[in-house]
PDB file of C-alpha atoms in Angstrom:
ATOM      1  CA  UNK X   1     -19.430  13.882 -87.498  1.00  0.00           C
ATOM      2  CA  UNK X   2     -17.973  10.540 -88.530  1.00  0.00           C
ATOM      3  CA  UNK X   3     -16.613  10.463 -92.055  1.00  0.00           C
ATOM      4  CA  UNK X   4     -18.042   8.109 -94.688  1.00  0.00           C
ATOM      5  CA  UNK X   5     -14.666   6.441 -95.079  1.00  0.00           C
ATOM      6  CA  UNK X   6     -14.567   5.665 -91.374  1.00  0.00           C
ATOM      7  CA  UNK X   7     -17.965   3.957 -91.592  1.00  0.00           C
ATOM      8  CA  UNK X   8     -16.686   1.767 -94.411  1.00  0.00           C
ATOM      9  CA  UNK X   9     -13.482   0.797 -92.667  1.00  0.00           C
ATOM     10  CA  UNK X  10     -12.915  -1.851 -90.064  1.00  0.00           C
ATOM     11  CA  UNK X  11     -12.659  -0.318 -86.651  1.00  0.00           C
ATOM     12  CA  UNK X  12      -9.406  -0.821 -84.837  1.00  0.00           C
ATOM     13  CA  UNK X  13      -8.578  -0.078 -81.238  1.00  0.00           C
ATOM     14  CA  UNK X  14      -7.401   3.432 -80.440  1.00  0.00           C
ATOM     15  CA  UNK X  15      -3.691   3.649 -79.751  1.00  0.00           C
ATOM     16  CA  UNK X  16      -1.076   0.936 -79.536  1.00  0.00           C
ATOM     17  CA  UNK X  17      -1.233  -2.097 -77.309  1.00  0.00           C
ATOM     18  CA  UNK X  18       2.016  -1.185 -75.652  1.00  0.00           C
ATOM     19  CA  UNK X  19       3.351  -0.216 -72.243  1.00  0.00           C
ATOM     20  CA  UNK X  20       1.251   2.283 -70.293  1.00  0.00           C
ATOM     21  CA  UNK X  21       2.501   5.144 -68.169  1.00  0.00           C
ATOM     22  CA  UNK X  22       0.171   4.133 -65.366  1.00  0.00           C
ATOM     23  CA  UNK X  23       1.762   2.314 -62.468  1.00  0.00           C
ATOM     24  CA  UNK X  24       1.674  -1.450 -62.704  1.00  0.00           C
ATOM     25  CA  UNK X  25       2.127  -4.060 -60.007  1.00  0.00           C
ATOM     26  CA  UNK X  26       5.516  -5.685 -59.656  1.00  0.00           C
ATOM     27  CA  UNK X  27       6.088  -8.505 -62.094  1.00  0.00           C
ATOM     28  CA  UNK X  28       5.493 -12.014 -60.847  1.00  0.00           C
ATOM     29  CA  UNK X  29       8.186 -14.601 -61.274  1.00  0.00           C
ATOM     30  CA  UNK X  30       7.445 -16.894 -64.199  1.00  0.00           C
ATOM     31  CA  UNK X  31       8.362 -20.363 -62.994  1.00  0.00           C
ATOM     32  CA  UNK X  32       6.297 -22.248 -65.590  1.00  0.00           C
ATOM     33  CA  UNK X  33       7.953 -25.007 -67.643  1.00  0.00           C
ATOM     34  CA  UNK X  34      10.347 -24.057 -70.436  1.00  0.00           C
ATOM     35  CA  UNK X  35       9.351 -24.812 -74.039  1.00  0.00           C
ATOM     36  CA  UNK X  36      12.507 -23.677 -75.830  1.00  0.00           C
ATOM     37  CA  UNK X  37      15.808 -21.931 -75.176  1.00  0.00           C
ATOM     38  CA  UNK X  38      18.232 -19.929 -77.310  1.00  0.00           C
ATOM     39  CA  UNK X  39      21.373 -18.880 -75.498  1.00  0.00           C
ATOM     40  CA  UNK X  40      20.311 -17.331 -72.188  1.00  0.00           C
ATOM     41  CA  UNK X  41      16.742 -16.597 -73.364  1.00  0.00           C
ATOM     42  CA  UNK X  42      13.908 -18.999 -72.615  1.00  0.00           C
ATOM     43  CA  UNK X  43      10.319 -19.377 -73.760  1.00  0.00           C
ATOM     44  CA  UNK X  44       7.986 -20.553 -71.014  1.00  0.00           C
ATOM     45  CA  UNK X  45       4.502 -22.040 -71.140  1.00  0.00           C
ATOM     46  CA  UNK X  46       3.095 -18.950 -69.416  1.00  0.00           C
ATOM     47  CA  UNK X  47       4.706 -16.561 -71.889  1.00  0.00           C
ATOM     48  CA  UNK X  48       3.429 -18.559 -74.865  1.00  0.00           C
ATOM     49  CA  UNK X  49      -0.133 -18.724 -73.542  1.00  0.00           C
ATOM     50  CA  UNK X  50      -0.128 -14.976 -72.840  1.00  0.00           C
ATOM     51  CA  UNK X  51       0.917 -14.150 -76.399  1.00  0.00           C
ATOM     52  CA  UNK X  52      -1.361 -16.513 -78.326  1.00  0.00           C
ATOM     53  CA  UNK X  53      -4.890 -15.161 -79.028  1.00  0.00           C
ATOM     54  CA  UNK X  54      -7.542 -16.979 -77.004  1.00  0.00           C
ATOM     55  CA  UNK X  55      -9.573 -17.999 -80.071  1.00  0.00           C
ATOM     56  CA  UNK X  56      -6.475 -19.670 -81.548  1.00  0.00           C
ATOM     57  CA  UNK X  57      -5.842 -21.541 -78.304  1.00  0.00           C
ATOM     58  CA  UNK X  58      -9.457 -22.631 -78.186  1.00  0.00           C
ATOM     59  CA  UNK X  59      -9.294 -24.384 -81.562  1.00  0.00           C
ATOM     60  CA  UNK X  60      -6.177 -26.471 -80.906  1.00  0.00           C
ATOM     61  CA  UNK X  61      -4.007 -25.544 -77.933  1.00  0.00           C
ATOM     62  CA  UNK X  62      -1.168 -27.963 -78.687  1.00  0.00           C
ATOM     63  CA  UNK X  63      -0.813 -26.900 -82.336  1.00  0.00           C
ATOM     64  CA  UNK X  64      -1.069 -23.211 -81.415  1.00  0.00           C
ATOM     65  CA  UNK X  65       1.694 -23.505 -78.820  1.00  0.00           C
ATOM     66  CA  UNK X  66       3.854 -25.518 -81.210  1.00  0.00           C
ATOM     67  CA  UNK X  67       3.482 -22.863 -83.946  1.00  0.00           C
ATOM     68  CA  UNK X  68       4.262 -20.068 -81.507  1.00  0.00           C
ATOM     69  CA  UNK X  69       7.333 -21.922 -80.257  1.00  0.00           C
ATOM     70  CA  UNK X  70       8.653 -22.240 -83.821  1.00  0.00           C
ATOM     71  CA  UNK X  71       8.009 -18.546 -84.482  1.00  0.00           C
ATOM     72  CA  UNK X  72       9.770 -17.647 -81.236  1.00  0.00           C
ATOM     73  CA  UNK X  73      12.792 -19.795 -82.136  1.00  0.00           C
ATOM     74  CA  UNK X  74      13.068 -18.237 -85.587  1.00  0.00           C
ATOM     75  CA  UNK X  75      12.808 -14.766 -84.085  1.00  0.00           C
ATOM     76  CA  UNK X  76      15.439 -15.377 -81.408  1.00  0.00           C
ATOM     77  CA  UNK X  77      17.878 -16.958 -83.846  1.00  0.00           C
ATOM     78  CA  UNK X  78      17.410 -14.015 -86.231  1.00  0.00           C
ATOM     79  CA  UNK X  79      17.915 -11.487 -83.434  1.00  0.00           C
ATOM     80  CA  UNK X  80      21.028 -13.267 -82.233  1.00  0.00           C
ATOM     81  CA  UNK X  81      22.553 -13.047 -85.726  1.00  0.00           C
ATOM     82  CA  UNK X  82      21.637  -9.353 -86.004  1.00  0.00           C
ATOM     83  CA  UNK X  83      23.355  -8.716 -82.666  1.00  0.00           C
ATOM     84  CA  UNK X  84      26.407 -10.724 -83.736  1.00  0.00           C
ATOM     85  CA  UNK X  85      26.708  -8.494 -86.792  1.00  0.00           C
ATOM     86  CA  UNK X  86      26.264  -5.456 -84.493  1.00  0.00           C
ATOM     87  CA  UNK X  87      23.479  -4.107 -86.667  1.00  0.00           C
ATOM     88  CA  UNK X  88      22.115  -2.269 -83.650  1.00  0.00           C
ATOM     89  CA  UNK X  89      25.240  -0.076 -83.792  1.00  0.00           C
ATOM     90  CA  UNK X  90      24.443   1.068 -87.317  1.00  0.00           C
ATOM     91  CA  UNK X  91      23.567   4.829 -87.203  1.00  0.00           C
ATOM     92  CA  UNK X  92      20.625   4.358 -89.572  1.00  0.00           C
ATOM     93  CA  UNK X  93      19.237   1.524 -87.444  1.00  0.00           C
ATOM     94  CA  UNK X  94      19.662   3.632 -84.297  1.00  0.00           C
ATOM     95  CA  UNK X  95      17.731   6.496 -85.897  1.00  0.00           C
ATOM     96  CA  UNK X  96      14.912   4.110 -86.837  1.00  0.00           C
ATOM     97  CA  UNK X  97      14.867   2.667 -83.322  1.00  0.00           C
ATOM     98  CA  UNK X  98      14.663   6.197 -81.925  1.00  0.00           C
ATOM     99  CA  UNK X  99      11.730   7.018 -84.222  1.00  0.00           C
ATOM    100  CA  UNK X 100       9.911   3.862 -83.110  1.00  0.00           C
ATOM    101  CA  UNK X 101      10.618   4.704 -79.470  1.00  0.00           C
ATOM    102  CA  UNK X 102       9.197   8.201 -79.937  1.00  0.00           C
ATOM    103  CA  UNK X 103       6.080   6.829 -81.653  1.00  0.00           C
ATOM    104  CA  UNK X 104       5.620   4.330 -78.845  1.00  0.00           C
ATOM    105  CA  UNK X 105       5.874   7.034 -76.188  1.00  0.00           C
ATOM    106  CA  UNK X 106       3.400   9.287 -78.030  1.00  0.00           C
ATOM    107  CA  UNK X 107       0.880   6.458 -78.313  1.00  0.00           C
ATOM    108  CA  UNK X 108       1.435   5.444 -74.697  1.00  0.00           C
ATOM    109  CA  UNK X 109       0.759   9.014 -73.563  1.00  0.00           C
ATOM    110  CA  UNK X 110      -2.481   9.101 -75.570  1.00  0.00           C
ATOM    111  CA  UNK X 111      -3.530   5.795 -74.003  1.00  0.00           C
ATOM    112  CA  UNK X 112      -2.785   7.243 -70.581  1.00  0.00           C
ATOM    113  CA  UNK X 113      -4.905  10.332 -71.324  1.00  0.00           C
ATOM    114  CA  UNK X 114      -7.797   8.178 -72.525  1.00  0.00           C
ATOM    115  CA  UNK X 115      -7.623   6.097 -69.356  1.00  0.00           C
ATOM    116  CA  UNK X 116      -7.882   9.296 -67.340  1.00  0.00           C
ATOM    117  CA  UNK X 117     -11.001  10.263 -69.336  1.00  0.00           C
ATOM    118  CA  UNK X 118     -12.522   6.793 -69.622  1.00  0.00           C
ATOM    119  CA  UNK X 119     -15.865   7.948 -68.223  1.00  0.00           C
ATOM    120  CA  UNK X 120     -16.188  10.400 -71.133  1.00  0.00           C
ATOM    121  CA  UNK X 121     -15.756   7.646 -73.709  1.00  0.00           C
ATOM    122  CA  UNK X 122     -18.941   5.782 -72.880  1.00  0.00           C
ATOM    123  CA  UNK X 123     -21.479   5.716 -75.729  1.00  0.00           C
ATOM    124  CA  UNK X 124     -25.103   5.090 -74.801  1.00  0.00           C
ATOM    125  CA  UNK X 125     -27.594   3.187 -76.920  1.00  0.00           C
ATOM    126  CA  UNK X 126     -29.523   6.445 -77.336  1.00  0.00           C
ATOM    127  CA  UNK X 127     -26.431   8.204 -78.774  1.00  0.00           C
ATOM    128  CA  UNK X 128     -25.889   5.333 -81.202  1.00  0.00           C
ATOM    129  CA  UNK X 129     -29.545   5.304 -82.240  1.00  0.00           C
ATOM    130  CA  UNK X 130     -29.583   9.069 -82.812  1.00  0.00           C
ATOM    131  CA  UNK X 131     -26.546   8.783 -85.043  1.00  0.00           C
ATOM    132  CA  UNK X 132     -28.098   5.888 -86.967  1.00  0.00           C
ATOM    133  CA  UNK X 133     -31.320   7.821 -87.586  1.00  0.00           C
ATOM    134  CA  UNK X 134     -29.434  10.935 -88.697  1.00  0.00           C
ATOM    135  CA  UNK X 135     -27.220   8.983 -91.106  1.00  0.00           C
ATOM    136  CA  UNK X 136     -29.416   6.071 -92.143  1.00  0.00           C
ATOM    137  CA  UNK X 137     -28.771   6.669 -95.847  1.00  0.00           C
ATOM    138  CA  UNK X 138     -25.100   5.833 -95.283  1.00  0.00           C
ATOM    139  CA  UNK X 139     -25.867   2.362 -93.977  1.00  0.00           C
ATOM    140  CA  UNK X 140     -26.726   0.274 -97.035  1.00  0.00           C
ATOM    141  CA  UNK X 141     -25.841  -3.379 -97.597  1.00  0.00           C
ATOM    142  CA  UNK X 142     -23.240  -3.708-100.344  1.00  0.00           C
ATOM    143  CA  UNK X 143     -24.136  -7.369-100.970  1.00  0.00           C
ATOM    144  CA  UNK X 144     -26.618 -10.015 -99.837  1.00  0.00           C
ATOM    145  CA  UNK X 145     -26.415 -10.923 -96.145  1.00  0.00           C
ATOM    146  CA  UNK X 146     -27.532 -14.175 -94.523  1.00  0.00           C
ATOM    147  CA  UNK X 147     -28.150 -15.519 -91.054  1.00  0.00           C
ATOM    148  CA  UNK X 148     -27.735 -19.265 -90.779  1.00  0.00           C
ATOM    149  CA  UNK X 149     -27.104 -22.191 -88.482  1.00  0.00           C
ATOM    150  CA  UNK X 150     -23.980 -24.284 -88.877  1.00  0.00           C
ATOM    151  CA  UNK X 151     -23.371 -27.533 -87.040  1.00  0.00           C
ATOM    152  CA  UNK X 152     -20.111 -29.458 -86.991  1.00  0.00           C
ATOM    153  CA  UNK X 153     -20.089 -33.014 -85.641  1.00  0.00           C
ATOM    154  CA  UNK X 154     -17.500 -35.735 -85.169  1.00  0.00           C
ATOM    155  CA  UNK X 155     -19.473 -38.516 -86.883  1.00  0.00           C
ATOM    156  CA  UNK X 156     -21.947 -38.876 -89.747  1.00  0.00           C
ATOM    157  CA  UNK X 157     -24.484 -40.429 -87.386  1.00  0.00           C
ATOM    158  CA  UNK X 158     -24.385 -37.360 -85.135  1.00  0.00           C
ATOM    159  CA  UNK X 159     -24.870 -35.075 -88.123  1.00  0.00           C
ATOM    160  CA  UNK X 160     -27.879 -37.079 -89.333  1.00  0.00           C
ATOM    161  CA  UNK X 161     -29.367 -37.139 -85.835  1.00  0.00           C
ATOM    162  CA  UNK X 162     -28.886 -33.382 -85.514  1.00  0.00           C
ATOM    163  CA  UNK X 163     -30.651 -32.778 -88.848  1.00  0.00           C
ATOM    164  CA  UNK X 164     -33.544 -35.038 -87.875  1.00  0.00           C
ATOM    165  CA  UNK X 165     -33.854 -33.328 -84.490  1.00  0.00           C
ATOM    166  CA  UNK X 166     -34.108 -29.888 -86.136  1.00  0.00           C
ATOM    167  CA  UNK X 167     -36.637 -31.088 -88.677  1.00  0.00           C
ATOM    168  CA  UNK X 168     -38.748 -32.652 -85.927  1.00  0.00           C
ATOM    169  CA  UNK X 169     -39.001 -29.325 -84.115  1.00  0.00           C
ATOM    170  CA  UNK X 170     -36.407 -29.583 -81.355  1.00  0.00           C
ATOM    171  CA  UNK X 171     -34.948 -26.242 -80.314  1.00  0.00           C
ATOM    172  CA  UNK X 172     -31.733 -25.084 -81.972  1.00  0.00           C
ATOM    173  CA  UNK X 173     -30.064 -24.606 -78.597  1.00  0.00           C
ATOM    174  CA  UNK X 174     -30.761 -28.192 -77.537  1.00  0.00           C
ATOM    175  CA  UNK X 175     -29.557 -29.631 -80.835  1.00  0.00           C
ATOM    176  CA  UNK X 176     -26.348 -27.638 -81.062  1.00  0.00           C
ATOM    177  CA  UNK X 177     -25.482 -28.296 -77.406  1.00  0.00           C
ATOM    178  CA  UNK X 178     -25.971 -32.036 -77.890  1.00  0.00           C
ATOM    179  CA  UNK X 179     -24.242 -32.581 -81.210  1.00  0.00           C
ATOM    180  CA  UNK X 180     -21.879 -29.712 -82.054  1.00  0.00           C
ATOM    181  CA  UNK X 181     -18.146 -30.032 -81.507  1.00  0.00           C
ATOM    182  CA  UNK X 182     -18.095 -26.317 -80.623  1.00  0.00           C
ATOM    183  CA  UNK X 183     -21.575 -25.375 -79.378  1.00  0.00           C
ATOM    184  CA  UNK X 184     -20.660 -22.016 -77.820  1.00  0.00           C
ATOM    185  CA  UNK X 185     -19.129 -20.678 -81.044  1.00  0.00           C
ATOM    186  CA  UNK X 186     -21.838 -22.030 -83.327  1.00  0.00           C
ATOM    187  CA  UNK X 187     -24.619 -20.719 -81.109  1.00  0.00           C
ATOM    188  CA  UNK X 188     -23.051 -17.267 -81.142  1.00  0.00           C
ATOM    189  CA  UNK X 189     -22.441 -17.260 -84.892  1.00  0.00           C
ATOM    190  CA  UNK X 190     -26.034 -18.293 -85.586  1.00  0.00           C
ATOM    191  CA  UNK X 191     -27.256 -14.943 -84.210  1.00  0.00           C
ATOM    192  CA  UNK X 192     -25.099 -12.897 -86.585  1.00  0.00           C
ATOM    193  CA  UNK X 193     -25.638 -11.747 -90.158  1.00  0.00           C
ATOM    194  CA  UNK X 194     -22.863 -12.530 -92.607  1.00  0.00           C
ATOM    195  CA  UNK X 195     -22.029 -11.194 -96.075  1.00  0.00           C
ATOM    196  CA  UNK X 196     -22.953 -13.952 -98.515  1.00  0.00           C
ATOM    197  CA  UNK X 197     -19.365 -14.083 -99.776  1.00  0.00           C
ATOM    198  CA  UNK X 198     -17.996 -14.599 -96.248  1.00  0.00           C
ATOM    199  CA  UNK X 199     -20.543 -17.081 -94.900  1.00  0.00           C
ATOM    200  CA  UNK X 200     -18.566 -20.243 -93.957  1.00  0.00           C
ATOM    201  CA  UNK X 201     -16.119 -19.251 -96.699  1.00  0.00           C
ATOM    202  CA  UNK X 202     -13.539 -21.609 -95.179  1.00  0.00           C
ATOM    203  CA  UNK X 203     -15.786 -24.498 -96.294  1.00  0.00           C
ATOM    204  CA  UNK X 204     -16.606 -23.643 -99.931  1.00  0.00           C
ATOM    205  CA  UNK X 205     -19.297 -26.303-100.350  1.00  0.00           C
ATOM    206  CA  UNK X 206     -21.316 -24.957 -97.418  1.00  0.00           C
ATOM    207  CA  UNK X 207     -21.013 -21.452 -98.845  1.00  0.00           C
ATOM    208  CA  UNK X 208     -22.432 -22.728-102.153  1.00  0.00           C
ATOM    209  CA  UNK X 209     -25.287 -24.464-100.342  1.00  0.00           C
ATOM    210  CA  UNK X 210     -26.254 -21.157 -98.701  1.00  0.00           C
ATOM    211  CA  UNK X 211     -26.595 -19.666-102.188  1.00  0.00           C
ATOM    212  CA  UNK X 212     -28.988 -22.436-103.221  1.00  0.00           C
ATOM    213  CA  UNK X 213     -31.197 -23.501-100.296  1.00  0.00           C
ATOM    214  CA  UNK X 214     -34.278 -21.571 -99.249  1.00  0.00           C
ATOM    215  CA  UNK X 215     -35.268 -20.124 -95.882  1.00  0.00           C
ATOM    216  CA  UNK X 216     -35.435 -22.862 -93.191  1.00  0.00           C
ATOM    217  CA  UNK X 217     -34.056 -25.488 -95.579  1.00  0.00           C
ATOM    218  CA  UNK X 218     -31.151 -27.650 -94.436  1.00  0.00           C
ATOM    219  CA  UNK X 219     -28.217 -28.529 -96.666  1.00  0.00           C
ATOM    220  CA  UNK X 220     -26.883 -32.037 -97.248  1.00  0.00           C
ATOM    221  CA  UNK X 221     -24.229 -33.204 -94.800  1.00  0.00           C
ATOM    222  CA  UNK X 222     -20.728 -32.360 -96.044  1.00  0.00           C
ATOM    223  CA  UNK X 223     -17.527 -34.078 -94.899  1.00  0.00           C
ATOM    224  CA  UNK X 224     -14.605 -31.678 -94.604  1.00  0.00           C
ATOM    225  CA  UNK X 225     -11.237 -32.096 -92.886  1.00  0.00           C
ATOM    226  CA  UNK X 226     -12.296 -34.988 -90.713  1.00  0.00           C
ATOM    227  CA  UNK X 227     -15.621 -33.542 -89.547  1.00  0.00           C
ATOM    228  CA  UNK X 228     -19.248 -33.481 -90.736  1.00  0.00           C
ATOM    229  CA  UNK X 229     -21.077 -30.226 -91.423  1.00  0.00           C
ATOM    230  CA  UNK X 230     -24.423 -28.887 -92.534  1.00  0.00           C
ATOM    231  CA  UNK X 231     -26.084 -25.466 -92.605  1.00  0.00           C
ATOM    232  CA  UNK X 232     -29.644 -24.221 -92.285  1.00  0.00           C
ATOM    233  CA  UNK X 233     -30.568 -20.857 -93.815  1.00  0.00           C
ATOM    234  CA  UNK X 234     -32.622 -18.706 -91.434  1.00  0.00           C
ATOM    235  CA  UNK X 235     -32.798 -15.197 -92.934  1.00  0.00           C
ATOM    236  CA  UNK X 236     -31.606 -13.313 -95.987  1.00  0.00           C
ATOM    237  CA  UNK X 237     -31.252  -9.587 -96.630  1.00  0.00           C
ATOM    238  CA  UNK X 238     -30.711  -8.288-100.140  1.00  0.00           C
ATOM    239  CA  UNK X 239     -28.050  -5.941-101.447  1.00  0.00           C
ATOM    240  CA  UNK X 240     -29.224  -2.345-101.180  1.00  0.00           C
ATOM    241  CA  UNK X 241     -31.395  -2.958 -98.105  1.00  0.00           C
ATOM    242  CA  UNK X 242     -30.900  -1.013 -94.877  1.00  0.00           C
ATOM    243  CA  UNK X 243     -29.551  -3.189 -92.063  1.00  0.00           C
ATOM    244  CA  UNK X 244     -31.388  -3.370 -88.763  1.00  0.00           C
ATOM    245  CA  UNK X 245     -30.156  -0.944 -86.134  1.00  0.00           C
ATOM    246  CA  UNK X 246     -29.418  -3.839 -83.759  1.00  0.00           C
ATOM    247  CA  UNK X 247     -26.821  -5.149 -86.202  1.00  0.00           C
ATOM    248  CA  UNK X 248     -24.969  -1.881 -86.053  1.00  0.00           C
ATOM    249  CA  UNK X 249     -25.053  -0.987 -82.359  1.00  0.00           C
ATOM    250  CA  UNK X 250     -21.534  -2.346 -81.591  1.00  0.00           C
ATOM    251  CA  UNK X 251     -19.994  -0.737 -84.695  1.00  0.00           C
ATOM    252  CA  UNK X 252     -21.659   2.637 -84.189  1.00  0.00           C
ATOM    253  CA  UNK X 253     -20.622   2.678 -80.550  1.00  0.00           C
ATOM    254  CA  UNK X 254     -17.042   1.989 -81.605  1.00  0.00           C
ATOM    255  CA  UNK X 255     -17.158   4.750 -84.229  1.00  0.00           C
ATOM    256  CA  UNK X 256     -18.531   7.274 -81.750  1.00  0.00           C
ATOM    257  CA  UNK X 257     -16.033   6.168 -79.118  1.00  0.00           C
ATOM    258  CA  UNK X 258     -13.240   6.634 -81.640  1.00  0.00           C
ATOM    259  CA  UNK X 259     -14.465  10.152 -82.423  1.00  0.00           C
ATOM    260  CA  UNK X 260     -14.588  11.017 -78.713  1.00  0.00           C
ATOM    261  CA  UNK X 261     -11.088   9.591 -78.289  1.00  0.00           C
ATOM    262  CA  UNK X 262      -9.776  11.751 -81.118  1.00  0.00           C
ATOM    263  CA  UNK X 263     -11.340  14.885 -79.649  1.00  0.00           C
ATOM    264  CA  UNK X 264      -9.884  14.196 -76.186  1.00  0.00           C
ATOM    265  CA  UNK X 265      -6.357  13.418 -77.406  1.00  0.00           C
ATOM    266  CA  UNK X 266      -6.339  16.295 -79.918  1.00  0.00           C
ATOM    267  CA  UNK X 267      -7.425  18.721 -77.204  1.00  0.00           C
ATOM    268  CA  UNK X 268      -4.757  17.387 -74.850  1.00  0.00           C
ATOM    269  CA  UNK X 269      -1.984  17.761 -77.455  1.00  0.00           C
ATOM    270  CA  UNK X 270      -3.224  21.246 -78.383  1.00  0.00           C
ATOM    271  CA  UNK X 271      -3.125  22.326 -74.738  1.00  0.00           C
ATOM    272  CA  UNK X 272       0.410  20.966 -74.397  1.00  0.00           C
ATOM    273  CA  UNK X 273       1.439  22.993 -77.450  1.00  0.00           C
ATOM    274  CA  UNK X 274      -0.130  26.215 -76.190  1.00  0.00           C
ATOM    275  CA  UNK X 275       1.411  25.767 -72.763  1.00  0.00           C
ATOM    276  CA  UNK X 276       4.880  25.176 -74.242  1.00  0.00           C
ATOM    277  CA  UNK X 277       4.399  28.181 -76.521  1.00  0.00           C
ATOM    278  CA  UNK X 278       3.422  30.481 -73.645  1.00  0.00           C
ATOM    279  CA  UNK X 279       6.463  29.311 -71.682  1.00  0.00           C
ATOM    280  CA  UNK X 280       8.781  29.958 -74.657  1.00  0.00           C
ATOM    281  CA  UNK X 281       9.839  26.320 -74.639  1.00  0.00           C
ATOM    282  CA  UNK X 282      10.439  26.103 -78.387  1.00  0.00           C
ATOM    283  CA  UNK X 283      11.517  28.186 -81.366  1.00  0.00           C
ATOM    284  CA  UNK X 284       9.959  28.069 -84.795  1.00  0.00           C
ATOM    285  CA  UNK X 285      10.225  29.983 -88.056  1.00  0.00           C
ATOM    286  CA  UNK X 286       7.808  31.602 -90.498  1.00  0.00           C
ATOM    287  CA  UNK X 287       7.028  30.126 -93.918  1.00  0.00           C
ATOM    288  CA  UNK X 288       9.206  32.765 -95.552  1.00  0.00           C
ATOM    289  CA  UNK X 289      12.165  31.917 -93.317  1.00  0.00           C
ATOM    290  CA  UNK X 290      11.687  28.198 -93.926  1.00  0.00           C
ATOM    291  CA  UNK X 291      11.627  28.826 -97.683  1.00  0.00           C
ATOM    292  CA  UNK X 292      14.879  30.788 -97.446  1.00  0.00           C
ATOM    293  CA  UNK X 293      16.533  28.033 -95.464  1.00  0.00           C
ATOM    294  CA  UNK X 294      15.409  25.412 -97.967  1.00  0.00           C
ATOM    295  CA  UNK X 295      16.747  27.500-100.849  1.00  0.00           C
ATOM    296  CA  UNK X 296      20.066  27.888 -99.064  1.00  0.00           C
ATOM    297  CA  UNK X 297      20.242  24.166 -98.319  1.00  0.00           C
ATOM    298  CA  UNK X 298      19.583  23.062-101.887  1.00  0.00           C
ATOM    299  CA  UNK X 299      21.985  25.690-103.280  1.00  0.00           C
ATOM    300  CA  UNK X 300      24.773  24.362-101.090  1.00  0.00           C
ATOM    301  CA  UNK X 301      23.966  20.801-102.113  1.00  0.00           C
ATOM    302  CA  UNK X 302      24.529  21.443-105.826  1.00  0.00           C
TER     303      UNK X 302
END
């Protein structure tokens, strides 16, 4: 059973996004142009694009690459100074590096195990629906939620034309594809429900409009950071209501997948322990013996 705290928390991916034990193809030579260089280390276009999240690149590729280049330069210069000071030779630093290495290997092994059992991690719609029905009282909105349309245009004329087109009955898809500066994103976001406090929170005036306008009403056009915006409220759900199951399908599937992942990895680790124990591969001590050793240690430390 999934804990209440897990339901309330944001779901994160299981395990670290690090190196896997599984075999990987040989690395390809990166011969893309160089963006920066510190000593004998270089940052290439390919490396930068691989490390920048796609949604960041989508908004402004040039600015995203420039920011990453500056971060990379700062990091390399800092690392070079740490190496000059031979901080990596410090015993305390070496112990911390060893701990991080061990954590990385543990997480990598768990990722490997989950890959081997990937078919067992699938969560069907029926499983998600059964869980929702059995725990419906746990899924309650903690604030008002809204579904709305948001259009961003380059000019005031385009914004006015988009408003008029919606009011005259043209389909939302046609309007957003014709006038929006980012139709794919704004089409996708218009299908989602948002907490009232988070709805276009990056544009405070639009957020305030959504607290004022009624269902199907369209806000005034608002100029913000060089672009023109307006919103149209489509649906509202009140605090304390139960959300629709369709809202929750992705989250519930992730929760159930996380629970399955925990069971698989816990069982794997337990089997490793029992196997090592049966082969006499480790020694351990009873609670009484541990207490005696602690007493002896602290007595000698005084």
